[in-house]
mmCIF file of C-alpha atoms in Angstrom:
data_model
loop_
_atom_site.group_PDB
_atom_site.id
_atom_site.type_symbol
_atom_site.label_atom_id
_atom_site.label_comp_id
_atom_site.label_asym_id
_atom_site.label_seq_id
_atom_site.Cartn_x
_atom_site.Cartn_y
_atom_site.Cartn_z
ATOM 1 C CA MET A 77 0.168 -0.008 -0.128
ATOM 2 C CA ARG A 78 1.304 3.501 -1.004
ATOM 3 C CA LYS A 79 2.060 5.849 1.768
ATOM 4 C CA THR A 80 0.368 9.235 2.087
ATOM 5 C CA LEU A 81 2.927 11.794 2.251
ATOM 6 C CA LEU A 82 0.656 14.943 2.334
ATOM 7 C CA ALA A 83 2.214 17.528 4.737
ATOM 8 C CA PRO A 84 -0.038 18.499 7.807
ATOM 9 C CA ALA A 85 -0.020 22.044 6.882
ATOM 10 C CA LEU A 86 -1.622 21.322 3.339
ATOM 11 C CA ILE A 87 -4.081 19.095 4.662
ATOM 12 C CA ALA A 88 -5.103 22.062 7.197
ATOM 13 C CA LEU A 89 -5.365 24.758 4.442
ATOM 14 C CA ALA A 90 -7.368 21.981 2.298
ATOM 15 C CA LEU A 91 -10.013 21.518 5.086
ATOM 16 C CA ALA A 92 -10.553 25.194 5.069
ATOM 17 C CA ALA A 93 -12.272 25.207 1.651
ATOM 18 C CA SER A 94 -15.352 24.160 0.212
ATOM 19 C CA PRO A 95 -17.538 23.683 -2.610
ATOM 20 C CA ALA A 96 -19.394 26.681 -3.993
ATOM 21 C CA ASN A 97 -22.650 25.103 -4.899
ATOM 22 C CA ALA A 98 -24.527 21.897 -4.766
ATOM 23 C CA LEU A 99 -27.909 21.499 -6.850
ATOM 24 C CA TYR A 100 -30.151 18.523 -6.894
ATOM 25 C CA GLU A 101 -30.732 17.536 -10.428
ATOM 26 C CA GLY A 102 -31.178 13.598 -10.425
ATOM 27 C CA LEU A 103 -28.102 13.262 -12.830
ATOM 28 C CA GLN A 104 -25.557 10.676 -12.979
ATOM 29 C CA CYS A 105 -21.889 11.240 -13.561
ATOM 30 C CA VAL A 106 -21.413 10.132 -16.903
ATOM 31 C CA PRO A 107 -23.725 12.397 -18.947
ATOM 32 C CA PHE A 108 -22.589 15.540 -16.844
ATOM 33 C CA ALA A 109 -18.976 14.802 -17.374
ATOM 34 C CA ARG A 110 -19.559 14.113 -21.233
ATOM 35 C CA ALA A 111 -21.587 17.525 -21.613
ATOM 36 C CA LEU A 112 -18.990 19.452 -19.897
ATOM 37 C CA THR A 113 -15.693 18.183 -21.462
ATOM 38 C CA GLY A 114 -16.937 17.056 -24.948
ATOM 39 C CA VAL A 115 -15.453 13.675 -24.383
ATOM 40 C CA THR A 116 -17.974 11.458 -26.298
ATOM 41 C CA ILE A 117 -17.617 8.097 -24.550
ATOM 42 C CA PHE A 118 -20.708 6.190 -23.304
ATOM 43 C CA GLY A 119 -21.350 3.306 -20.849
ATOM 44 C CA ASP A 120 -20.558 2.992 -17.134
ATOM 45 C CA ALA A 121 -17.736 5.250 -15.694
ATOM 46 C CA HIS A 122 -15.455 2.366 -15.011
ATOM 47 C CA THR A 123 -15.151 1.604 -18.843
ATOM 48 C CA TRP A 124 -14.261 5.000 -20.064
ATOM 49 C CA TRP A 125 -10.413 4.544 -19.231
ATOM 50 C CA ASN A 126 -10.372 1.550 -21.694
ATOM 51 C CA GLN A 127 -12.595 3.243 -24.101
ATOM 52 C CA ALA A 128 -10.534 6.103 -24.576
ATOM 53 C CA GLU A 129 -7.500 3.939 -25.604
ATOM 54 C CA GLY A 130 -6.744 5.132 -29.110
ATOM 55 C CA LYS A 131 -9.624 7.384 -29.276
ATOM 56 C CA TYR A 132 -8.358 10.540 -26.822
ATOM 57 C CA GLN A 133 -4.902 11.008 -25.164
ATOM 58 C CA ARG A 134 -4.688 9.897 -21.551
ATOM 59 C CA GLY A 135 -2.196 10.725 -18.843
ATOM 60 C CA ASN A 136 -1.479 11.486 -15.279
ATOM 61 C CA THR A 137 -1.285 15.150 -15.521
ATOM 62 C CA PRO A 138 -4.515 17.143 -14.935
ATOM 63 C CA LYS A 139 -5.400 19.688 -17.484
ATOM 64 C CA VAL A 140 -8.366 22.004 -17.211
ATOM 65 C CA GLY A 141 -11.369 20.594 -19.407
ATOM 66 C CA ALA A 142 -10.020 16.836 -18.985
ATOM 67 C CA VAL A 143 -12.033 13.975 -17.535
ATOM 68 C CA MET A 144 -10.803 12.537 -14.126
ATOM 69 C CA ALA A 145 -11.439 8.835 -14.190
ATOM 70 C CA PHE A 146 -11.836 7.206 -10.906
ATOM 71 C CA VAL A 147 -11.226 3.342 -10.548
ATOM 72 C CA PRO A 148 -14.063 1.400 -9.021
ATOM 73 C CA HIS A 149 -13.167 1.095 -5.208
ATOM 74 C CA GLY A 150 -15.268 0.060 -2.257
ATOM 75 C CA ASN A 151 -18.724 0.684 -2.621
ATOM 76 C CA MET A 152 -18.127 2.878 -5.764
ATOM 77 C CA ARG A 153 -18.550 -0.432 -7.949
ATOM 78 C CA LEU A 154 -19.289 1.426 -11.282
ATOM 79 C CA GLY A 155 -16.352 3.973 -10.988
ATOM 80 C CA HIS A 156 -16.771 7.714 -11.461
ATOM 81 C CA VAL A 157 -15.916 10.383 -13.717
ATOM 82 C CA ALA A 158 -15.567 14.034 -13.108
ATOM 83 C CA ALA A 159 -14.323 17.513 -14.960
ATOM 84 C CA VAL A 160 -11.466 19.140 -14.160
ATOM 85 C CA ARG A 161 -12.221 22.870 -13.640
ATOM 86 C CA LYS A 162 -9.038 24.621 -12.573
ATOM 87 C CA ILE A 163 -5.574 23.618 -11.506
ATOM 88 C CA VAL A 164 -4.816 25.480 -7.919
ATOM 89 C CA ASP A 165 -1.291 23.782 -7.480
ATOM 90 C CA ARG A 166 0.458 20.498 -7.906
ATOM 91 C CA ARG A 167 -1.385 18.520 -5.340
ATOM 92 C CA THR A 168 -4.864 20.446 -5.529
ATOM 93 C CA LEU A 169 -7.737 20.528 -8.144
ATOM 94 C CA LEU A 170 -11.066 22.018 -8.505
ATOM 95 C CA ILE A 171 -13.315 19.837 -10.151
ATOM 96 C CA SER A 172 -17.297 19.572 -11.347
ATOM 97 C CA HIS A 173 -18.937 16.624 -11.035
ATOM 98 C CA ALA A 174 -22.455 14.773 -10.324
ATOM 99 C CA ASN A 175 -23.895 11.934 -8.256
ATOM 100 C CA TRP A 176 -20.969 11.991 -5.667
ATOM 101 C CA SER A 177 -22.563 13.403 -2.468
ATOM 102 C CA THR A 178 -25.594 12.325 -0.610
ATOM 103 C CA ILE A 179 -27.321 15.550 0.355
ATOM 104 C CA ASP A 180 -30.550 15.437 2.348
ATOM 105 C CA GLY A 181 -30.713 11.785 1.732
ATOM 106 C CA ILE A 182 -30.396 11.678 -1.902
ATOM 107 C CA ARG A 183 -27.955 11.269 -4.647
ATOM 108 C CA GLY A 184 -27.753 13.022 -8.214
ATOM 109 C CA HIS A 185 -26.431 16.379 -7.192
ATOM 110 C CA ILE A 186 -24.279 18.354 -9.234
ATOM 111 C CA GLU A 187 -21.411 19.924 -7.471
ATOM 112 C CA GLU A 188 -18.959 22.656 -8.438
ATOM 113 C CA ASP A 189 -15.757 23.999 -7.050
ATOM 114 C CA VAL A 190 -14.987 20.722 -5.422
ATOM 115 C CA ARG A 191 -11.709 20.442 -3.851
ATOM 116 C CA VAL A 192 -9.579 17.159 -4.806
ATOM 117 C CA ILE A 193 -6.223 16.446 -3.427
ATOM 118 C CA ASP A 194 -3.676 14.299 -4.725
ATOM 119 C CA VAL A 195 -2.315 11.795 -1.722
ATOM 120 C CA SER A 196 -0.045 9.625 -3.993
ATOM 121 C CA GLU A 197 3.571 8.930 -2.905
ATOM 122 C CA GLY A 198 4.887 10.295 -6.178
ATOM 123 C CA ASN A 199 2.563 13.193 -6.919
ATOM 124 C CA ASP A 200 1.206 11.125 -10.009
ATOM 125 C CA TRP A 201 -2.392 11.656 -9.018
ATOM 126 C CA SER A 202 -3.188 7.924 -8.847
ATOM 127 C CA ARG A 203 -4.854 8.147 -5.335
ATOM 128 C CA VAL A 204 -6.962 11.327 -4.040
ATOM 129 C CA ARG A 205 -9.281 12.417 -1.320
ATOM 130 C CA VAL A 206 -12.309 14.300 -2.490
ATOM 131 C CA TRP A 207 -14.352 17.072 -0.694
ATOM 132 C CA TYR A 208 -17.576 15.624 0.783
ATOM 133 C CA THR A 209 -20.143 18.242 0.996
ATOM 134 C CA PRO A 210 -22.671 16.630 3.474
ATOM 135 C CA ASN A 211 -19.697 16.714 6.178
ATOM 136 C CA SER A 212 -18.185 19.863 5.137
ATOM 137 C CA VAL A 213 -14.795 18.175 5.316
ATOM 138 C CA LEU A 214 -12.226 16.715 2.857
ATOM 139 C CA GLY A 215 -13.567 13.052 2.766
ATOM 140 C CA GLY A 216 -11.269 10.553 4.598
ATOM 141 C CA ASN A 217 -11.351 7.889 1.909
ATOM 142 C CA GLU A 218 -8.455 7.830 -0.597
ATOM 143 C CA TRP A 219 -9.817 6.885 -4.399
ATOM 144 C CA PRO A 220 -7.754 5.420 -6.846
ATOM 145 C CA LEU A 221 -7.643 6.978 -10.152
ATOM 146 C CA HIS A 222 -7.076 5.820 -13.705
ATOM 147 C CA GLY A 223 -5.646 9.261 -14.805
ATOM 148 C CA PHE A 224 -7.179 11.880 -16.883
ATOM 149 C CA ILE A 225 -8.555 11.816 -20.386
ATOM 150 C CA TYR A 226 -7.883 14.814 -22.675
ATOM 151 C CA PRO A 227 -10.396 16.043 -25.381
ATOM 152 C CA GLU A 228 -9.487 16.930 -28.532
ATOM 153 C CA LYS A 229 -10.423 20.389 -27.813
ATOM 154 C CA SER A 230 -11.233 22.145 -24.579
ATOM 155 C CA ARG A 231 -14.850 23.076 -24.426
ATOM 156 C CA LYS A 232 -15.769 26.632 -24.201
ATOM 157 C CA GLU A 233 -18.066 27.891 -21.490
ATOM 158 C CA LYS A 234 -20.752 28.616 -23.690
ATOM 159 C CA GLU A 235 -20.333 24.941 -25.422
ATOM 160 C CA ALA A 236 -20.554 23.424 -22.035
ATOM 161 C CA ARG A 237 -23.601 25.638 -20.960
ATOM 162 C CA ALA A 238 -25.568 24.512 -24.156
ATOM 163 C CA ALA A 239 -24.606 20.733 -23.612
ATOM 164 C CA LEU A 240 -25.627 20.504 -20.193
ATOM 165 C CA ALA A 241 -28.867 22.344 -20.719
ATOM 166 C CA SER A 242 -29.529 19.669 -23.437
ATOM 167 C CA VAL A 243 -28.785 16.737 -20.962
ATOM 168 C CA LEU A 244 -30.948 18.379 -17.931
ATOM 169 C CA ALA A 245 -33.860 18.672 -20.579
ATOM 170 C CA LYS A 246 -33.907 15.068 -21.051
ATOM 171 C CA THR A 247 -33.391 14.156 -17.351
ATOM 172 C CA PRO A 248 -36.754 13.061 -15.671
ATOM 173 C CA PRO A 249 -38.549 15.814 -14.058
ATOM 174 C CA SER A 250 -37.701 14.707 -10.583
ATOM 175 C CA ARG A 251 -35.930 17.933 -9.214
ATOM 176 C CA PRO A 252 -37.452 19.301 -6.399
ATOM 177 C CA SER A 253 -35.968 22.504 -6.297
ATOM 178 C CA ALA A 254 -33.520 24.713 -8.127
ATOM 179 C CA THR A 255 -32.184 26.194 -4.936
ATOM 180 C CA PRO A 256 -28.585 25.367 -4.177
ATOM 181 C CA ALA A 257 -28.313 22.838 -1.418
ATOM 182 C CA VAL A 258 -25.053 24.363 -0.085
ATOM 183 C CA ILE A 259 -24.319 23.203 3.892
ATOM 184 C CA GLU A 260 -24.149 26.502 5.582
ATOM 185 C CA ALA A 261 -21.968 27.597 8.577
ATOM 186 C CA THR A 262 -24.193 28.376 11.548
ATOM 187 C CA LYS A 263 -22.173 31.826 11.976
ATOM 188 C CA PRO A 264 -20.220 34.042 9.599
ATOM 189 C CA LYS A 265 -16.782 32.910 8.728
ATOM 190 C CA PRO A 266 -14.124 34.372 6.665
ATOM 191 C CA ALA A 267 -13.397 33.877 3.008
ATOM 192 C CA PRO A 268 -12.277 30.266 2.042
ATOM 193 C CA VAL A 269 -8.375 29.668 2.464
ATOM 194 C CA ARG A 270 -7.080 28.564 -0.794
ATOM 195 C CA ILE A 271 -3.787 26.531 -1.232
ATOM 196 C CA ALA A 272 -2.730 28.452 -4.210
ATOM 197 C CA ALA A 273 -1.419 31.989 -4.287
ATOM 198 C CA ALA A 274 -4.081 34.745 -3.589
ATOM 199 C CA ALA A 275 -4.139 35.228 -7.356
ATOM 200 C CA PRO A 276 -4.140 31.712 -9.128
ATOM 201 C CA PRO A 277 -3.133 31.606 -12.815
ATOM 202 C CA LYS A 278 -6.078 32.007 -15.147
ATOM 203 C CA SER A 279 -7.006 29.089 -16.990
ATOM 204 C CA ALA A 280 -8.791 28.132 -20.299
ATOM 205 C CA GLY A 281 -11.759 26.235 -20.670
ATOM 206 C CA PHE A 282 -15.454 26.198 -19.281
ATOM 207 C CA THR A 283 -16.209 27.676 -15.787
ATOM 208 C CA LEU A 284 -19.356 27.398 -13.681
ATOM 209 C CA SER A 285 -20.048 30.517 -11.824
ATOM 210 C CA ASN A 286 -22.399 31.306 -9.025
ATOM 211 C CA GLY A 287 -26.033 30.837 -10.373
ATOM 212 C CA LEU A 288 -25.104 29.096 -13.449
ATOM 213 C CA LEU A 289 -26.752 25.935 -12.189
ATOM 214 C CA ALA A 290 -29.926 27.716 -11.785
ATOM 215 C CA GLU A 291 -29.677 29.256 -14.985
ATOM 216 C CA LEU A 292 -29.120 25.861 -16.615
ATOM 217 C CA ASP A 293 -31.935 24.430 -15.083
ATOM 218 C CA LYS A 294 -34.509 27.154 -16.580
ATOM 219 C CA ALA A 295 -32.606 26.498 -19.947
ATOM 220 C CA ALA A 296 -33.339 22.912 -19.576
ATOM 221 C CA LYS A 297 -37.219 23.638 -18.868
ATOM 222 C CA LYS A 298 -37.478 25.937 -21.894
ATOM 223 C CA GLU A 299 -35.625 23.251 -24.259
ATOM 224 C CA ALA A 300 -38.180 20.570 -22.729
ATOM 225 C CA LYS A 301 -40.917 22.864 -23.473
ATOM 226 C CA ARG A 302 -40.012 23.455 -27.172
ATOM 227 C CA ALA A 303 -39.278 19.688 -27.681
ATOM 228 C CA ARG A 304 -42.788 18.963 -26.407
ATOM 229 C CA LYS A 305 -44.379 21.250 -28.822
ATOM 230 C CA SER A 306 -42.435 20.071 -32.007
#
């Protein structure tokens, strides 16, 4: 078993940050990652890494807009895929993904600004820890990764919004609310501490800003309405 060489100070800083939003959409991780990244692979998440061979470049270096592919582990028997949103530093990423946290007793949430920490011995992103919204902490489990699947071209924000709106329009109407289900602190607290410098380098590719999820939900309803009329 690999040893975890994450410095205590690094862990302390990581624990101080949290995802920006979590919205229930009844969505699985696969269509969400496909919409945001443009990586056109179908089937269960655990099959993506092998399916990508010969079709997309793969590697162990995170890049904005790439798919992070998880190896099935523990109760996560079907694997998991997420979209890399921002590189904070060599051990820290922000991702967006769906159907990870159980919030209010249900799965299927879309979560953005989710912090992921590389805890591999060689900083090769083979094992990670992922922020868990219900507990407002960095999860204690270490999750093995296949690596990263790189799209031929990084999907721009407008493309990602349109693709995700289309997916949500086809999702069964089981969404109880478009209100972000963020675990709020009981008292005001200072802005999240980031591991990166105060002004991290800007990165290309899509972004999911505050309010975007509600906007996508509204766009999905309009598209579904147009589909019913056609």
